[in-house]
Short mmCIF file of C-alpha atoms in Angstrom, two decimals:
data_model
loop_
_atom_site.label_atom_id
_atom_site.label_comp_id
_atom_site.label_asym_id
_atom_site.label_seq_id
_atom_site.Cartn_x
_atom_site.Cartn_y
_atom_site.Cartn_z
CA UNK E 147 -39.02 37.98 -23.60
CA UNK E 148 -42.32 35.92 -21.66
CA UNK E 149 -41.39 33.17 -19.26
CA UNK E 150 -43.58 29.91 -19.03
CA UNK E 151 -46.28 29.15 -16.33
CA UNK E 152 -43.14 26.53 -15.84
CA UNK E 153 -40.07 28.78 -15.59
CA UNK E 154 -42.42 31.28 -12.85
CA UNK E 155 -42.94 28.17 -10.52
CA UNK E 156 -39.64 27.57 -10.66
CA UNK E 157 -38.99 30.78 -9.98
CA UNK E 158 -40.81 31.25 -6.92
CA UNK E 159 -39.89 28.18 -5.48
CA UNK E 160 -36.22 28.82 -6.27
CA UNK E 161 -36.76 32.37 -4.18
CA UNK E 162 -38.63 30.56 -1.22
CA UNK E 163 -35.49 28.46 -0.84
CA UNK E 164 -33.32 31.36 -0.76
CA UNK E 165 -35.52 33.17 1.57
CA UNK E 166 -35.60 29.86 3.75
CA UNK E 167 -32.15 30.22 4.03
CA UNK E 168 -31.67 33.11 4.26
CA UNK E 169 -33.64 33.30 7.55
CA UNK E 170 -31.70 29.64 8.99
CA UNK E 171 -28.97 31.69 8.78
CA UNK E 172 -29.82 34.97 10.06
CA UNK E 173 -31.84 34.53 12.90
CA UNK E 174 -28.97 32.94 15.07
CA UNK E 175 -27.01 36.00 14.03
CA UNK E 176 -29.68 38.10 15.06
CA UNK E 177 -30.19 35.66 18.39
CA UNK E 178 -27.14 36.37 19.54
CA UNK E 179 -26.56 40.54 18.60
CA UNK E 180 -29.69 40.66 20.53
CA UNK E 181 -28.98 38.41 23.61
CA UNK E 182 -25.84 40.89 23.87
CA UNK E 183 -28.05 44.01 24.03
CA UNK E 184 -31.06 43.25 25.93
CA UNK E 185 -31.48 44.30 29.37
CA UNK E 186 -32.26 41.57 31.79
CA UNK E 187 -35.55 42.99 33.12
CA UNK E 188 -36.85 42.31 29.95
CA UNK E 189 -35.31 39.18 29.53
CA UNK E 190 -36.81 37.40 32.44
CA UNK E 191 -40.20 39.06 31.06
CA UNK E 192 -40.04 37.13 27.89
CA UNK E 193 -38.62 33.96 28.48
CA UNK E 194 -35.11 34.56 27.11
CA UNK E 195 -35.70 33.93 23.73
CA UNK E 196 -35.36 38.17 22.59
CA UNK E 197 -35.20 38.63 19.13
CA UNK E 198 -35.44 42.45 18.80
CA UNK E 199 -35.23 44.14 22.00
CA UNK E 200 -37.41 46.88 22.81
CA UNK E 201 -35.17 48.94 24.55
CA UNK E 202 -31.42 48.35 24.76
CA UNK E 203 -28.11 47.78 26.96
CA UNK E 204 -23.87 47.58 27.21
CA UNK E 205 -23.98 46.73 30.71
CA UNK E 206 -22.69 43.21 29.16
CA UNK E 207 -20.15 44.73 27.60
CA UNK E 208 -19.05 46.74 30.58
CA UNK E 209 -18.91 44.05 32.58
CA UNK E 210 -16.57 42.31 30.55
CA UNK E 211 -14.09 44.87 30.08
CA UNK E 212 -13.71 45.86 33.37
CA UNK E 213 -11.97 43.41 33.89
CA UNK E 214 -8.45 44.48 32.85
CA UNK E 215 -7.12 41.35 31.29
CA UNK E 216 -9.49 40.81 28.33
CA UNK E 217 -7.63 43.80 27.06
CA UNK E 218 -4.19 42.05 27.41
CA UNK E 219 -5.98 39.43 25.79
CA UNK E 220 -7.19 40.82 23.05
CA UNK E 221 -3.85 42.60 22.41
CA UNK E 222 -1.95 39.14 22.55
CA UNK E 223 -4.32 37.67 20.28
CA UNK E 224 -3.77 40.48 17.82
CA UNK E 225 -0.14 40.18 17.71
CA UNK E 226 -0.60 36.34 17.36
CA UNK E 227 -2.72 37.07 14.54
CA UNK E 228 -0.69 39.35 12.55
CA UNK E 229 3.04 37.97 13.35
CA UNK E 230 1.68 34.05 13.29
CA UNK E 231 -0.21 34.57 10.12
CA UNK E 232 3.23 35.90 8.51
CA UNK E 233 5.17 33.53 9.73
CA UNK E 234 2.92 30.83 8.44
CA UNK E 235 2.13 32.77 4.60
CA UNK E 236 5.79 33.00 4.04
CA UNK E 237 7.31 29.21 4.94
CA UNK E 238 3.82 27.98 3.07
CA UNK E 239 4.55 30.15 0.12
CA UNK E 240 8.14 28.97 0.19
CA UNK E 241 7.07 25.23 0.24
CA UNK E 242 4.22 25.68 -2.24
CA UNK E 243 6.95 26.78 -4.84
CA UNK E 244 8.87 24.11 -5.68
CA UNK E 245 6.95 21.49 -4.98
CA UNK E 246 4.67 23.24 -8.06
CA UNK E 247 7.67 22.98 -10.43
CA UNK E 248 7.81 20.14 -12.21
CA UNK E 249 10.89 20.80 -12.81
CA UNK E 250 12.14 20.13 -9.03
CA UNK E 251 14.09 16.22 -7.85
CA UNK E 252 12.02 14.23 -5.67
CA UNK E 253 8.79 16.70 -4.94
CA UNK E 254 6.11 13.85 -5.81
CA UNK E 255 7.78 12.02 -2.42
CA UNK E 256 8.03 15.07 -0.82
CA UNK E 257 4.49 15.68 -1.23
CA UNK E 258 3.51 12.10 -0.61
CA UNK E 259 5.60 12.55 2.70
CA UNK E 260 3.54 15.98 4.09
CA UNK E 261 0.57 13.95 3.54
CA UNK E 262 1.45 11.43 5.26
CA UNK E 263 1.72 13.49 7.95
CA UNK E 264 -2.12 15.54 7.21
CA UNK E 265 -3.50 12.21 7.85
CA UNK E 266 -2.03 10.49 10.67
CA UNK E 267 -0.58 12.83 13.47
CA UNK E 268 2.17 12.83 16.03
CA UNK E 269 -1.12 12.98 18.98
CA UNK E 270 -0.65 16.02 21.61
CA UNK E 271 1.35 13.90 23.73
CA UNK E 272 4.48 13.83 21.88
CA UNK E 273 3.63 17.10 20.33
CA UNK E 274 3.92 18.80 23.81
CA UNK E 275 7.43 16.82 24.39
CA UNK E 276 8.85 19.14 21.51
CA UNK E 277 7.28 21.94 22.15
CA UNK E 278 8.95 21.71 25.54
CA UNK E 279 12.44 20.12 24.55
CA UNK E 280 12.44 23.48 22.36
CA UNK E 281 12.28 26.14 25.05
CA UNK E 282 8.74 27.10 23.81
CA UNK E 283 6.70 26.80 26.25
CA UNK E 284 5.49 29.72 27.72
CA UNK E 285 6.54 32.27 24.48
CA UNK E 286 4.04 33.24 22.11
CA UNK E 287 5.92 31.33 19.45
CA UNK E 288 4.77 27.48 20.93
CA UNK E 289 0.95 29.03 19.45
CA UNK E 290 2.32 28.57 15.78
CA UNK E 291 5.34 27.34 15.37
CA UNK E 292 4.12 24.17 15.68
CA UNK E 293 1.65 24.75 13.43
CA UNK E 294 3.89 26.33 10.97
CA UNK E 295 1.98 25.34 7.42
CA UNK E 296 -1.11 23.49 7.48
CA UNK E 297 -1.08 20.68 4.85
CA UNK E 298 -4.52 21.76 3.28
CA UNK E 299 -3.04 25.55 2.18
CA UNK E 300 -0.32 23.45 1.93
CA UNK E 301 -1.92 21.72 -0.98
CA UNK E 302 -4.46 24.63 -2.30
CA UNK E 303 -1.10 27.22 -2.87
CA UNK E 304 1.00 24.75 -4.99
CA UNK E 305 -2.14 24.05 -7.32
CA UNK E 306 -2.03 27.51 -7.90
CA UNK E 307 0.94 27.72 -8.67
CA UNK E 308 0.93 24.93 -10.66
CA UNK E 309 -1.78 26.92 -12.68
CA UNK E 310 -0.30 29.52 -13.60
CA UNK E 311 1.06 29.94 -17.48
CA UNK E 312 4.75 28.45 -17.52
CA UNK E 313 5.40 30.55 -19.70
CA UNK E 314 5.72 33.51 -17.75
CA UNK E 315 8.22 31.49 -15.81
CA UNK E 316 10.21 30.31 -18.59
CA UNK E 317 10.48 33.88 -20.03
CA UNK E 318 11.33 35.52 -16.19
CA UNK E 319 14.08 33.15 -17.17
CA UNK E 320 15.61 34.36 -20.33
CA UNK E 321 15.69 37.37 -19.09
CA UNK E 322 18.26 36.42 -16.06
CA UNK E 323 15.24 36.26 -13.20
CA UNK E 324 16.55 33.84 -10.68
CA UNK E 325 14.53 31.45 -9.32
CA UNK E 326 13.47 33.89 -6.40
CA UNK E 327 13.46 36.62 -8.78
CA UNK E 328 10.65 34.44 -10.24
CA UNK E 329 8.92 34.12 -7.43
CA UNK E 330 8.93 37.94 -6.40
CA UNK E 331 8.44 39.77 -9.34
CA UNK E 332 6.39 36.86 -11.02
CA UNK E 333 4.87 34.44 -8.30
CA UNK E 334 3.84 36.90 -5.81
CA UNK E 335 1.48 39.85 -8.07
CA UNK E 336 -0.41 37.13 -8.96
CA UNK E 337 -0.94 34.65 -6.32
CA UNK E 338 -3.25 37.93 -4.28
CA UNK E 339 -5.96 35.51 -4.24
CA UNK E 340 -4.78 32.65 -3.23
CA UNK E 341 -2.30 34.79 -0.20
CA UNK E 342 -5.98 35.98 0.36
CA UNK E 343 -7.10 33.11 0.92
CA UNK E 344 -5.32 30.81 3.40
CA UNK E 345 -3.63 34.39 5.03
CA UNK E 346 -7.56 34.42 6.43
CA UNK E 347 -7.52 30.39 7.27
CA UNK E 348 -4.60 31.00 9.40
CA UNK E 349 -5.55 33.95 10.82
CA UNK E 350 -8.89 33.14 11.51
CA UNK E 351 -7.53 30.41 13.71
CA UNK E 352 -4.99 32.84 15.26
CA UNK E 353 -7.81 34.50 16.53
CA UNK E 354 -9.61 31.36 17.99
CA UNK E 355 -7.02 29.82 18.98
CA UNK E 356 -7.45 28.23 22.65
CA UNK E 357 -6.42 24.76 23.14
CA UNK E 358 -2.86 25.78 22.11
CA UNK E 359 -2.80 28.23 24.86
CA UNK E 360 -4.05 26.11 27.56
CA UNK E 361 -1.22 23.25 26.26
CA UNK E 362 1.63 25.63 26.22
CA UNK E 363 1.06 28.69 27.90
CA UNK E 364 0.46 29.02 31.89
CA UNK E 365 1.61 32.95 32.22
CA UNK E 366 -1.28 34.91 32.50
CA UNK E 367 0.27 37.90 30.81
CA UNK E 368 0.24 35.53 27.62
CA UNK E 369 -2.92 33.87 27.70
CA UNK E 370 -4.95 34.84 24.67
CA UNK E 371 -8.50 36.61 24.25
CA UNK E 372 -10.40 32.75 23.68
CA UNK E 373 -9.16 32.41 27.18
CA UNK E 374 -10.01 35.26 28.51
CA UNK E 375 -13.49 35.05 27.73
CA UNK E 376 -13.94 31.36 28.74
CA UNK E 377 -12.63 32.26 32.24
CA UNK E 378 -14.97 34.49 32.35
CA UNK E 379 -17.83 32.92 31.82
CA UNK E 380 -17.03 30.24 33.44
CA UNK E 381 -17.07 32.81 36.38
CA UNK E 382 -20.30 34.06 36.03
CA UNK E 383 -21.38 30.55 35.15
CA UNK E 384 -20.81 30.16 39.03
CA UNK E 385 -21.26 33.31 40.55
CA UNK E 386 -24.92 33.16 39.44
CA UNK E 387 -27.70 34.61 41.83
CA UNK E 388 -31.51 35.37 41.03
CA UNK E 389 -31.14 39.04 41.98
CA UNK E 390 -27.67 39.86 39.04
CA UNK E 391 -27.74 42.61 36.89
CA UNK E 392 -26.16 40.54 34.34
CA UNK E 393 -27.11 36.80 33.03
CA UNK E 394 -24.97 34.22 32.02
CA UNK E 395 -26.41 33.86 28.90
CA UNK E 396 -26.39 37.16 28.29
CA UNK E 397 -22.97 37.41 29.09
CA UNK E 398 -22.13 34.73 27.04
CA UNK E 399 -23.82 35.91 23.55
CA UNK E 400 -21.72 39.20 24.67
CA UNK E 401 -18.65 37.35 24.16
CA UNK E 402 -19.64 35.40 21.30
CA UNK E 403 -19.53 39.20 19.70
CA UNK E 404 -16.29 40.64 21.33
CA UNK E 405 -14.85 38.12 19.97
CA UNK E 406 -15.92 37.43 16.42
CA UNK E 407 -16.40 41.39 14.95
CA UNK E 408 -12.89 41.98 13.56
CA UNK E 409 -13.42 38.51 11.79
CA UNK E 410 -16.73 39.74 10.35
CA UNK E 411 -15.75 43.30 9.87
CA UNK E 412 -12.67 43.15 7.84
CA UNK E 413 -13.90 39.71 5.94
CA UNK E 414 -16.52 42.12 3.65
CA UNK E 415 -13.29 43.51 2.18
CA UNK E 416 -11.42 40.32 1.03
CA UNK E 417 -14.26 38.23 -0.25
CA UNK E 418 -13.60 38.42 -3.72
CA UNK E 419 -10.02 37.29 -3.18
CA UNK E 420 -11.38 34.40 -0.87
CA UNK E 421 -13.45 32.86 -3.17
CA UNK E 422 -11.24 33.36 -6.32
CA UNK E 423 -8.28 31.49 -4.38
CA UNK E 424 -10.76 28.97 -3.27
CA UNK E 425 -12.34 28.19 -6.68
CA UNK E 426 -8.76 28.23 -8.06
CA UNK E 427 -7.30 25.49 -5.53
CA UNK E 428 -10.18 23.86 -5.76
CA UNK E 429 -10.25 23.50 -9.53
CA UNK E 430 -6.72 22.86 -10.12
CA UNK E 431 -5.96 19.33 -6.99
#
């Protein structure tokens, strides 16, 4: 099939736009990674902007790992991400499923009340007082229990469940399945895309936990990775000197790479579920 001149011109414009967008997204990432591996001498020589360093050094990462609290913070963050995400998925699923069933009495009223909390939140001070009154301060539970169910994730999960064929539920009930049996044997096997989607949302939020740790955690052994990195970068900025081996900017870039690497590595393996789950919830909603 021979393409017309207009089709060729259109394709050229489309590819040009895609290349520009790719560069806009890729250059900042390349800059961050390159800066984290750039020696101090080359950084000074190039005026602080390096995309592809001629020499590579692991000095910035070595300086970060010298602080034992960083590995402890990493371990706290890993535990928080795993335990918090599992609890979030469990309770979001248990709440979204009954709300998606049209036969549940008062489900519309309950849903309106849930959406109301999304628009009008209680605020930081009342939430802190509740966390303190329940004895959750300086515990890992304080970093995920107050936000156990995200309203946004609940809505897209509910929309996904509503899109499942009703005939499957009726057939399962005729075969003697209880509602929990329907949920376990029918809904869960078909809900992998939406579970991976909201699981990714929850996991990223827990991995980047900072403000909840600042508000509710004073125990040094329970501070997550982001708080430790922030403390290290603040100390590096205060201790800057003309003959320093690792510039504060290089240390910042190394911290960014260190904190984002696990999420970047995991995401490609769940991308297909992530896209499918997002589209399913969006179309139905």
